[in-house]
Coordinates of C-alpha atoms in Angstrom, one line a residue:
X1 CA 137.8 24.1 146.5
X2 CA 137.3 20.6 144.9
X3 CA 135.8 20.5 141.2
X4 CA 134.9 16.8 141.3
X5 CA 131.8 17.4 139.3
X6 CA 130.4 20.6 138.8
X7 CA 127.3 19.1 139.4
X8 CA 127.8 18.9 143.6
X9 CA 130.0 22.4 143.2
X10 CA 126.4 23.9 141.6
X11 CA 124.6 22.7 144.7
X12 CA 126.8 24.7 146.4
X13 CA 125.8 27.1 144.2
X14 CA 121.7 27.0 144.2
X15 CA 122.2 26.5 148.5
X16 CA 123.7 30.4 148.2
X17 CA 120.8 31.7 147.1
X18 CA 118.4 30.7 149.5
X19 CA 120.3 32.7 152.0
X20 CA 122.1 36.2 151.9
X21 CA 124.3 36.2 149.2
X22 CA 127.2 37.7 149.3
X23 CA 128.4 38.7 145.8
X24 CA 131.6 36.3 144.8
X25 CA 134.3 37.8 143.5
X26 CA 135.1 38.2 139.8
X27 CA 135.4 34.9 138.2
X28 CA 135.9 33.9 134.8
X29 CA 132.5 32.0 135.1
X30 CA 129.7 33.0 134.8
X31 CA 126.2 31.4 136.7
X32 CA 123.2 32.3 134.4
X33 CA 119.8 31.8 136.3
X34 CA 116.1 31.8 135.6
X35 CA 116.5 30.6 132.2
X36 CA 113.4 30.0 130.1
X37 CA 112.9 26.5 129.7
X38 CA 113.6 26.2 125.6
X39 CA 116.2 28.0 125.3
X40 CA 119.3 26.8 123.0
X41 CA 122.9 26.4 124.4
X42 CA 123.8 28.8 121.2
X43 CA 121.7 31.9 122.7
X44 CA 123.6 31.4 126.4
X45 CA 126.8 32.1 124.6
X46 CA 124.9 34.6 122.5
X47 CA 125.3 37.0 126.3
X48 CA 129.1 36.5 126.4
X49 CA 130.2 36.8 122.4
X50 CA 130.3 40.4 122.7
X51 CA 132.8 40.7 125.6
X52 CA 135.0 37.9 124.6
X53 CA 135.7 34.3 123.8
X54 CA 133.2 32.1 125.4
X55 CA 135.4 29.0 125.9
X56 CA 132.9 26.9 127.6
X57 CA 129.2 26.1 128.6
X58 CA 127.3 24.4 131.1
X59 CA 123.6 24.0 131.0
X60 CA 121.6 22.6 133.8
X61 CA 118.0 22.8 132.6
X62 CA 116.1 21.1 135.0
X63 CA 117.1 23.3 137.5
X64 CA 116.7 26.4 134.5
X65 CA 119.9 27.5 135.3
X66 CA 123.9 27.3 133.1
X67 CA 127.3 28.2 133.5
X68 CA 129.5 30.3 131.1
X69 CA 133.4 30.1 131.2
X70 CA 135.0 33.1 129.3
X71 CA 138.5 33.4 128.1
X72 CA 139.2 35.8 130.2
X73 CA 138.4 37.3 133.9
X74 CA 138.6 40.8 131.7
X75 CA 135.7 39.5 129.5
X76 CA 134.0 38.0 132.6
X77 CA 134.4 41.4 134.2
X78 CA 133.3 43.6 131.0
X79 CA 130.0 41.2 130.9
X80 CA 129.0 41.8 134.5
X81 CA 129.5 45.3 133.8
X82 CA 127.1 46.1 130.8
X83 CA 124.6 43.6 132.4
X84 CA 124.5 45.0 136.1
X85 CA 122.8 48.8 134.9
X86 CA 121.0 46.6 131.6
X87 CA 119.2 43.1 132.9
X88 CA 119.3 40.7 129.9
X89 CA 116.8 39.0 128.5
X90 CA 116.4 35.5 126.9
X91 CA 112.9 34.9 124.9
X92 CA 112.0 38.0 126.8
X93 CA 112.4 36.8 130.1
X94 CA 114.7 38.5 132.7
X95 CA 117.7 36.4 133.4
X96 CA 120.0 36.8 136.1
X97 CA 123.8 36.6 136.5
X98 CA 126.7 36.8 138.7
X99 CA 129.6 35.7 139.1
X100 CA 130.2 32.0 139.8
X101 CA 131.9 30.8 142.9
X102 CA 134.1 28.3 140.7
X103 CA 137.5 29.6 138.7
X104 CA 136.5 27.3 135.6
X105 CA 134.3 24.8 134.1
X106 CA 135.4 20.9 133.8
X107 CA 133.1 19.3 131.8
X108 CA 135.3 16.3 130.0
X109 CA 133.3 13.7 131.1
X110 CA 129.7 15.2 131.7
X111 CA 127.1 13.5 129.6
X112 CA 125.0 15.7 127.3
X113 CA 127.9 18.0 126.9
X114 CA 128.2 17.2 123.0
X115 CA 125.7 19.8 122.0
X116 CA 127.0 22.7 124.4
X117 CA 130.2 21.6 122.5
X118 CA 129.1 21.8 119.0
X119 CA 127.3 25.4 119.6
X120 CA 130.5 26.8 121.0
X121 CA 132.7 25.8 118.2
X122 CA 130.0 26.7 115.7
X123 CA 129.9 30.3 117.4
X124 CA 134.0 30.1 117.7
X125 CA 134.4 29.4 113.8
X126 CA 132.4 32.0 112.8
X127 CA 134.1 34.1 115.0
X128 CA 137.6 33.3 114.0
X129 CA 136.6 33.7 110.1
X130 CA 135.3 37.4 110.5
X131 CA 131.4 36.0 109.5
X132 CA 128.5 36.0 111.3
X133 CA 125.7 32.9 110.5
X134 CA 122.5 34.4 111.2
X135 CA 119.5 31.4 111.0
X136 CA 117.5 32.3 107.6
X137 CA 113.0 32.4 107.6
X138 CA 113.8 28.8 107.1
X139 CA 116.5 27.6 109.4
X140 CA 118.3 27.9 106.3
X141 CA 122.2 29.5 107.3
X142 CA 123.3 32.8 105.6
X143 CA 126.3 34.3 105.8
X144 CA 126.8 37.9 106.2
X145 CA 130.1 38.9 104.3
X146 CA 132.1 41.7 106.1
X147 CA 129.0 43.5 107.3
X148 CA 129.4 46.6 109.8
X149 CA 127.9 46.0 113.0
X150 CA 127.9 49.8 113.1
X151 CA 124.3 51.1 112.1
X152 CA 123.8 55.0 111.1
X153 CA 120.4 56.3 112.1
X154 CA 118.2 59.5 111.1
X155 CA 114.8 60.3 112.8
X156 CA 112.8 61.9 110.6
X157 CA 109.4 63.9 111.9
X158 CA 111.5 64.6 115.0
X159 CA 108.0 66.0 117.0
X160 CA 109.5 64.6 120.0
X161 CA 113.1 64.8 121.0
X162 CA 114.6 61.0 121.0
X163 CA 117.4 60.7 123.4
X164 CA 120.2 57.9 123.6
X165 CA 118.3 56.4 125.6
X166 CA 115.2 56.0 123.9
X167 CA 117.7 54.6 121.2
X168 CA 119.1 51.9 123.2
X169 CA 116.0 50.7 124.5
X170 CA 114.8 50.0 121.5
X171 CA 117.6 48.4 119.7
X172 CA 118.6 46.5 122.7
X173 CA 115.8 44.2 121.8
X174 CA 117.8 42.7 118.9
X175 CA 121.2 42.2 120.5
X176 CA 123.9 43.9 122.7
X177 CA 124.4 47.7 122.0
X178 CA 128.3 48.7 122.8
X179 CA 128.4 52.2 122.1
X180 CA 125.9 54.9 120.4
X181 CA 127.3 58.2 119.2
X182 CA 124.1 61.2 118.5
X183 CA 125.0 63.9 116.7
X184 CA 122.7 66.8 114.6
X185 CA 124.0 67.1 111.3
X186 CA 121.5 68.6 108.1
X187 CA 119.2 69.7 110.6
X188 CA 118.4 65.9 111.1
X189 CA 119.1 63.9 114.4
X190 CA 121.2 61.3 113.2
X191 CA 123.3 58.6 115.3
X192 CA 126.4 55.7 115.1
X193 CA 125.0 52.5 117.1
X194 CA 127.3 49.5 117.9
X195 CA 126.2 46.6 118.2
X196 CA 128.3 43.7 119.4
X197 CA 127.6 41.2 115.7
X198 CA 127.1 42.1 112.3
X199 CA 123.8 40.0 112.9
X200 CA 122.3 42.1 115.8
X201 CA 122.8 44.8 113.4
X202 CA 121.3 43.1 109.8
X203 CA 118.1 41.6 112.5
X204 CA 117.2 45.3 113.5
X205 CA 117.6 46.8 110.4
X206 CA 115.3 44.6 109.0
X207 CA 112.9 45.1 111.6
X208 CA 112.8 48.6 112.6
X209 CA 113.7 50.7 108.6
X210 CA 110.7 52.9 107.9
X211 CA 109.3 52.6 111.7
X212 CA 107.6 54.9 113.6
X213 CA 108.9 55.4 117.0
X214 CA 105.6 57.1 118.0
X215 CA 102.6 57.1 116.5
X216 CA 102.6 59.5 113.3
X217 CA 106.0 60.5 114.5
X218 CA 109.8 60.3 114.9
X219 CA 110.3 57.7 111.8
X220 CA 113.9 55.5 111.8
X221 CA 115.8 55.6 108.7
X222 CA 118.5 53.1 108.9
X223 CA 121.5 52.2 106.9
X224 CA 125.2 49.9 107.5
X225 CA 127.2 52.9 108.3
X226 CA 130.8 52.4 106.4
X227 CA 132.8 52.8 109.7
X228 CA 133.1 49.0 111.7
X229 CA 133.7 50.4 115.3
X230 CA 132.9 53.5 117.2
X231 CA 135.4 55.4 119.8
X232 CA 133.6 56.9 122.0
X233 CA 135.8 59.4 124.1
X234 CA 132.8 60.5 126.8
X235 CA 129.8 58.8 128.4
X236 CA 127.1 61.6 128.7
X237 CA 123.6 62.3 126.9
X238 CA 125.9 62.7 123.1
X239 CA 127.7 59.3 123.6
X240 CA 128.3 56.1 125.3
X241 CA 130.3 53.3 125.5
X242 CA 128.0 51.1 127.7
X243 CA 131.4 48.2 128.3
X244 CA 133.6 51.2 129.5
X245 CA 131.4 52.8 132.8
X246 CA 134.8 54.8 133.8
X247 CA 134.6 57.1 131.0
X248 CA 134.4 61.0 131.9
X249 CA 131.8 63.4 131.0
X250 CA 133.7 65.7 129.0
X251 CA 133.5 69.5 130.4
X252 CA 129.9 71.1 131.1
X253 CA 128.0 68.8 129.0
X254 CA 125.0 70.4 129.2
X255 CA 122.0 67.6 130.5
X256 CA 119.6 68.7 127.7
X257 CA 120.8 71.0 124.3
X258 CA 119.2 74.2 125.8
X259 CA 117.8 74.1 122.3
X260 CA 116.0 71.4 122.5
X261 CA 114.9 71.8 126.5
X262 CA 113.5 75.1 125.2
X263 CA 111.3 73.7 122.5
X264 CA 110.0 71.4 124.0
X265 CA 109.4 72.4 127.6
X266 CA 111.2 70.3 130.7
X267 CA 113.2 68.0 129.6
X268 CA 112.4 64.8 130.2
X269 CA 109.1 64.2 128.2
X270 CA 109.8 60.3 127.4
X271 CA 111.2 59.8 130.9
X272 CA 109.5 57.2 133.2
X273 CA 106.2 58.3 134.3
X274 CA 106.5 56.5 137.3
X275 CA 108.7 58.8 139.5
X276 CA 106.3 59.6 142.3
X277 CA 104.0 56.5 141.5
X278 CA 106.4 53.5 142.8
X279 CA 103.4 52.2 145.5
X280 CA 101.4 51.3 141.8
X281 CA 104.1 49.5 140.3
X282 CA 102.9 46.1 141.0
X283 CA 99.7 46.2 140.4
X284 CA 100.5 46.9 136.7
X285 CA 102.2 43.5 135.4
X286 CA 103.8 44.8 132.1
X287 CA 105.6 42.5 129.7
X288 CA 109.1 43.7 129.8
X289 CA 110.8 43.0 126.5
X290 CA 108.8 44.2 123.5
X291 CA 110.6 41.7 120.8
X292 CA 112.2 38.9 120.8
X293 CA 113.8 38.4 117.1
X294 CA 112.6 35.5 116.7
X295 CA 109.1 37.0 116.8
X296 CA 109.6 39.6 114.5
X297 CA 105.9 40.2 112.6
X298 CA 106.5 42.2 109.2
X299 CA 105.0 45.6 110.6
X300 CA 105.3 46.6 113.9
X301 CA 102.8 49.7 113.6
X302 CA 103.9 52.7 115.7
X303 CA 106.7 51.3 118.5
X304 CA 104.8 52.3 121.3
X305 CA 107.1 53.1 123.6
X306 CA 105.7 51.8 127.0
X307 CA 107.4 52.3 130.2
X308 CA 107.7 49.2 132.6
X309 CA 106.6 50.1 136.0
X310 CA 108.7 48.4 137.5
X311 CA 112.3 49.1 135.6
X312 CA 111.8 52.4 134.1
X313 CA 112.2 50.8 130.8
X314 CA 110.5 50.6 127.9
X315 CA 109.4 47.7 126.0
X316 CA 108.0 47.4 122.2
X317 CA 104.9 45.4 121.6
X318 CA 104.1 44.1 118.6
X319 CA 100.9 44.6 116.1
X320 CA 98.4 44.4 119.0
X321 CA 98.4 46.5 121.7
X322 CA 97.7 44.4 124.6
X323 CA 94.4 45.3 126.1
X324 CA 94.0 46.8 129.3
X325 CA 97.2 49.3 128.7
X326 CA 94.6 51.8 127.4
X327 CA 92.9 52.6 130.6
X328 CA 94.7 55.3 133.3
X329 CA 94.4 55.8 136.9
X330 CA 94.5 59.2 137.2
X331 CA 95.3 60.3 140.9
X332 CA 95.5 63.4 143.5
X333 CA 92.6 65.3 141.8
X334 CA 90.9 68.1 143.4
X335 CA 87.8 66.5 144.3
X336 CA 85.9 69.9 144.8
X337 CA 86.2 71.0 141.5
X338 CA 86.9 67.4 138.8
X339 CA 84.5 66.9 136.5
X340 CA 84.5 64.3 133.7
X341 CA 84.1 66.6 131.1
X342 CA 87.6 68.4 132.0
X343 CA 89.4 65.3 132.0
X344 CA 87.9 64.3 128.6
X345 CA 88.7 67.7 127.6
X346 CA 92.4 67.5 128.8
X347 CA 93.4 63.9 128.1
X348 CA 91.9 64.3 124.6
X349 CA 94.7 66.4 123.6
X350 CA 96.6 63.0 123.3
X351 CA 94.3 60.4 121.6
X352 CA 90.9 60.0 121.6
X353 CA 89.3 59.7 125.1
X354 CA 86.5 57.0 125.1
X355 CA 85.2 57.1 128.7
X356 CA 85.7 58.5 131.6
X357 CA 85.1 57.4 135.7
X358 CA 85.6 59.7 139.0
X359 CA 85.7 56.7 141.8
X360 CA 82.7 57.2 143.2
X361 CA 84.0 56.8 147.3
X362 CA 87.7 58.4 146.3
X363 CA 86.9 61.5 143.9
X364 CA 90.6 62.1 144.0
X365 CA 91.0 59.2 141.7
X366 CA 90.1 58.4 138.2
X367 CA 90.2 56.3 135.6
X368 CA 90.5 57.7 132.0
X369 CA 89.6 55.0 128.7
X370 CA 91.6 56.1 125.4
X371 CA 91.3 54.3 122.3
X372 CA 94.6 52.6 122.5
X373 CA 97.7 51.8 124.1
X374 CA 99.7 54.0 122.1
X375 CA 97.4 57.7 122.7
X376 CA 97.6 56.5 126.9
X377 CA 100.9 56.5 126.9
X378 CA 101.4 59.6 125.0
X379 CA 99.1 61.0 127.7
X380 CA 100.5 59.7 130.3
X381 CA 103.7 60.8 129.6
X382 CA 102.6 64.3 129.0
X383 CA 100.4 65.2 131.8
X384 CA 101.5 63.0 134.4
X385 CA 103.6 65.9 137.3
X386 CA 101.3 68.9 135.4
X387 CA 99.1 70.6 138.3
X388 CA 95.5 70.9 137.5
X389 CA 93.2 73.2 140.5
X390 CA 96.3 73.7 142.0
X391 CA 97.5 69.7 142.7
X392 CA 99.7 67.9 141.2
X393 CA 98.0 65.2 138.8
X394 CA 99.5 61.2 139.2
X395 CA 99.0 58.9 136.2
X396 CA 99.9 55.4 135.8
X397 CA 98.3 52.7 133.8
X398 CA 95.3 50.5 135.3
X399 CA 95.1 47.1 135.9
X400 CA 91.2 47.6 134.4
X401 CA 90.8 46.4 130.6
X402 CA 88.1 49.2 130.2
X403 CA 85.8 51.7 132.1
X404 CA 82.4 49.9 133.2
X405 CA 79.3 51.9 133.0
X406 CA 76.3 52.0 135.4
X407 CA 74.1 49.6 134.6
X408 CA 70.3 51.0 133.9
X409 CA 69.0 53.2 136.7
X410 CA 72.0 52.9 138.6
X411 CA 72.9 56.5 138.0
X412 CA 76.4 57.5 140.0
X413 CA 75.5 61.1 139.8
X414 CA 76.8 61.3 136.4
X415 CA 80.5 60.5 137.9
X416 CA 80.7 58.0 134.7
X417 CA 80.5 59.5 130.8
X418 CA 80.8 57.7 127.6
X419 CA 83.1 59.9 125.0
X420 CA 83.2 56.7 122.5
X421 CA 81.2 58.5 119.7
X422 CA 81.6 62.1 120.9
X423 CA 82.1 64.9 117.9
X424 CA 85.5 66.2 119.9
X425 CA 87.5 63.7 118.9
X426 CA 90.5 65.1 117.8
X427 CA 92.1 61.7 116.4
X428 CA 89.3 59.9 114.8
X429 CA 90.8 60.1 111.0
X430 CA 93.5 58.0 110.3
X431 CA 96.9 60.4 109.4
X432 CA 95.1 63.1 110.8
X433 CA 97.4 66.6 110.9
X434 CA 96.4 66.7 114.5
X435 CA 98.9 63.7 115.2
X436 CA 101.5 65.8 114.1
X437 CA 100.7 69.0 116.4
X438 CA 100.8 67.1 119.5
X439 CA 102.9 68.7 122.2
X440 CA 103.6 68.6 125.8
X441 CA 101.4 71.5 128.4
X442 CA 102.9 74.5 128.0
X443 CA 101.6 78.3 128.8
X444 CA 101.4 79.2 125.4
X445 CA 98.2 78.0 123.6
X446 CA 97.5 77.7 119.5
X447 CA 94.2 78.3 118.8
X448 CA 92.0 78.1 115.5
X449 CA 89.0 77.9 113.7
X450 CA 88.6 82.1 114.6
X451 CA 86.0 83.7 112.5
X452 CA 86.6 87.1 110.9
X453 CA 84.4 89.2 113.6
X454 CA 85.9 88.0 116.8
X455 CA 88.8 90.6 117.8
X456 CA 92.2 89.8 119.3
X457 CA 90.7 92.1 122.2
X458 CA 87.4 89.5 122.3
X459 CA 89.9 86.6 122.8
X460 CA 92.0 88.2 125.4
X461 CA 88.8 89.3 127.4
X462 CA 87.5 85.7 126.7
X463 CA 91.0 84.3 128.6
X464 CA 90.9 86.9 131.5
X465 CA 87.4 85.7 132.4
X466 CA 88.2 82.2 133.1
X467 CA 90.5 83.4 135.8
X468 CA 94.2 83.4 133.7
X469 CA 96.5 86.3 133.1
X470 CA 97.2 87.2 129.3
X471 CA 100.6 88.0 128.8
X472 CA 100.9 88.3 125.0
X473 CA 98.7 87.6 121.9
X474 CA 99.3 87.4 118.0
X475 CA 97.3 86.4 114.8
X476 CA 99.0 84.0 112.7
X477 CA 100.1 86.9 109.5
X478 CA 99.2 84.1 106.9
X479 CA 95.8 83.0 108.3
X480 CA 93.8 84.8 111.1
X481 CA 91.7 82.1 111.7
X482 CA 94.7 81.1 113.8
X483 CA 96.5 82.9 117.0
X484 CA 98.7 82.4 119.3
X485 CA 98.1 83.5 123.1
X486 CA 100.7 83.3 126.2
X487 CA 99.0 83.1 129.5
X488 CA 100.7 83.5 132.9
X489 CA 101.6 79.3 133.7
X490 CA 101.2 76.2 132.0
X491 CA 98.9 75.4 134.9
X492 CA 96.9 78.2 133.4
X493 CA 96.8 77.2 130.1
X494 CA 95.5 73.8 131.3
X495 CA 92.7 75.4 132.9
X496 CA 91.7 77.6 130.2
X497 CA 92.3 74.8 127.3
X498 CA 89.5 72.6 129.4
X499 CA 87.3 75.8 129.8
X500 CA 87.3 76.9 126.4
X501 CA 88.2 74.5 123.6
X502 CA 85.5 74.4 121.6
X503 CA 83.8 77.4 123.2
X504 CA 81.3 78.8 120.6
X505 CA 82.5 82.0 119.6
X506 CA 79.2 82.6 116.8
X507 CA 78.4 82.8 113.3
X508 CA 79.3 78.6 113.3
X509 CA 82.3 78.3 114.3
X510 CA 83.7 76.5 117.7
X511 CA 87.3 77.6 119.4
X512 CA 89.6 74.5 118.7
X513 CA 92.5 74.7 121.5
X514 CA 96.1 73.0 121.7
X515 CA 98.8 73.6 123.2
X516 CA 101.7 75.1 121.4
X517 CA 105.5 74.5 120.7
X518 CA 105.7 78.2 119.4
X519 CA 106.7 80.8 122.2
X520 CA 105.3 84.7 121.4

């Protein structure tokens, strides 16, 4: 193949993808595409430094597209490995890559190429030298002497399990994670992540210390661990070395610490909420990348983790939730039997429900107003695949930015209720205890605020009449105001937490009902 000018060779190139393309084989260049419009020549080579040398750069930008020559075909090869599973992103925008149908780059006597030339031997120096020159507030360069680009990690508050995966999504958004090691050690989850540069490592730390991965809960604590690289012997949930995909298992790795699974129900609590939902997906338009470093504000507030509909993956806005994320359609409800007190009821176990909408001509569907982004996707992620009346409830985030009530005399058979200043709320003080008792459905049920004259044999009775089997009860020994009672499902317990939290049981005092990580 002739390499005149790369420029014709490209249009080779861009003609490919009109059509079918077939995938070229491995190359030592690499064609970059969709590439936002200001992005610098330094953060193209910023995708290859981790695998290897980048050795040269071409950047067409009126066509938003650039070509990057590594060392090696092994680098080329390692890249299109970690990116294939991971899609990067540049200003957080998806780019996309594959292998280019050229062997190498000539670009001797390009114009323009001056700059691409100057940001790879900037990037090559530092390498050589062992330093990494991270841009300072001010443009200012710093230089990071000998720094790890091995962070250690302990989540404190650990009211949800955080898996590996959790972990990578979250610090993928400040640079290339190699390998993460999670291990339990004092009680405390703690993990090794490697990144692929000292500065990946210094810009997260900075940015994600003293965060709250969900709101109230699971706080990072995050230190330069002393150790420079990680060897990571198995790729399963404990460890993975994301440039090495032929890695074994190790032997009958359990899927979920039996542990853990058992605390905290199914495994799978964080996972994507969009498993039997796909037909939504596009109607949702997330952002996908939470930050982009150079948008780092001061404070994040809780890392919300949302899930992109489309990718499974989760992204990390910033200060403001965006608007609209705090609205759910909730679908496959029993249209005999849905009110929109039990749904204010049920979704209020996970943030404050503001309003609440049947669909008028579809009764199976709703749509479910919390106060924030952060409380829907707690509750999405809890309740979505839990059966209520017997069906199997479907929850994904609306396109609406809010729940519209009837106008004046336009009653819809009271299928539309305002929660916004209702007494129930469970999460209207800030730092509120009830942040830190929120768990996923489960058959066993905490409840509280039990005065002295009401009998465990009341309670049970109580249960039984709304239908449920009681299969074990017990006062707390320190405080009888609170129990614990077992019924026969989680489905169960769902029912009977809607039927009969805040239940007035006399002499003042209302039934408060959660649900509980305790067994009996």
């Amino acid at each position: 193949m002739s390499h005149s000018t790369p420029a014709t060779a490209n249009g080779n190139d861009s003609k490919k993808f009109k059509g079918d393309r077939s995938p070229c084989s491995p190359s030592r260049v690499i064609h970059i595409r969709k590439i936002p419009n200001d992005v610098t020549e330094a953060e193209i080579i910023s995708l290859g430094v981790p695998f290897g040398k980048v050795t040269n750069l071409l950047m067409l930008k009126s066509k938003s597209q650039a070509f990057l020559e590594m060392a090696s075909e092994e680098a080329a090869i390692t890249m299109m490995n970690y990116y294939t599973p991971v899609t990067p992103h540049l200003r957080s925008q998806p780019v996309y890559i594959q292998y280019s149908n050229h062997r190498e780059l000539k670009t001797d006597n390009l114009p323009n190429q001056s700059r691409a030339q100057a940001a790879l031997q900037a990037v090559n120096t530092v390498q050589s030298g062992g330093l990494t020159l991270t841009g300072g507030p001010g443009g200012e360069n710093m230089l990071l002497q000998g720094q790890s680009p091995v962070l250690r990690i302990i989540v404190e508050n650990l009211f949800y399990p955080v898996t590996l995966e959790v972990l990578h999504q979250i610090f993928s958004k400040f640079g290339t994670v190699l390998k993460i090691i999670t291990f339990t050690k004092n009680n405390q989850f703690q993990a090794l992540l490697q990144y692929a540069d000292p500065m990946n490592a210094h810009h997260a730390k900075m940015a994600l210390d003293g965060q709250n991965i969900y709101n109230a809960c699971c706080t990072l604590r995050i230190e330069f661990s002393k150790l420079t690289s990680l060897n990571v012997k198995y790729n399963n949930d404990k460890s993975r070395d994301f440039t090495r995909l032929d890695l074994p298992t190790g032997d009958g790795q359990p899927s979920l610490d039996a542990t853990m699974a058992a605390a905290f129900g199914a495994p799978g609590i964080i996972s994507s909420p969009y498993a039997g939902a796909a037909g939504f997906a596009p109607a949702i338009g997330f952002p996908q990348a939470g930050l982009s470093v150079s948008s780092v504000p001061g404070a994040l507030g809780p890392l919300a983790l949302t899930t992109s509909a489309l990718t499974g993956r989760m992204a990390i806005p910033g200060l403001t939730a965006i608007p609209g994320h705090s609205v759910l359609l909730v679908s496959n409800l029993n249209p005999e039997v849905i009110l929109p007190h039990a749904l204010f009821i049920l979704f209020g176990v996970y943030g404050d429900v503001h309003r609440v909408k049947i669909l008028f001509n579809k009764k199976e569907n709703a749509l479910v107003q919390m106060a924030d982004a952060t409380q829907a996707q707690l509750a999405m992620s809890h309740l979505n695949g839990q059966r209520l009346h017997g069906r199997v409830l479907r929850i994904t985030l609306s396109k609406h930015q809010s729940v519209q009530l009837p106008r004046e005399g336009h009653e819809d058979q009271g299928l539309t209720k305002d929660y916004t200043n209702s007494p129930l709320h469970r999460f209207k003080k800030p730092g509120s205890k009830n942040f830190q008792n929120i768990f996923p459905p489960s058959a066993t049920l905490h409840l509280s605020n039990i005065p002295p004259s009401v009998s465990d044999d009341d309670l049970k009775r109580l249960f039984a009449s709304t239908g449920c089997s009681v299969k074990a009860f017990k006062f707390f020994q320190k405080d009888r105001k609170m129990a614990l009672i077992q019924l026969g499902s989680v489905e169960e317990a769902i029912t009977a937490l809607i039927d009969l939290h805040n239940h007035d049981l006399g002499d003042n005092h209302h039934l408060r009902v959660s649900f509980s990580k305790s067994m009996i």
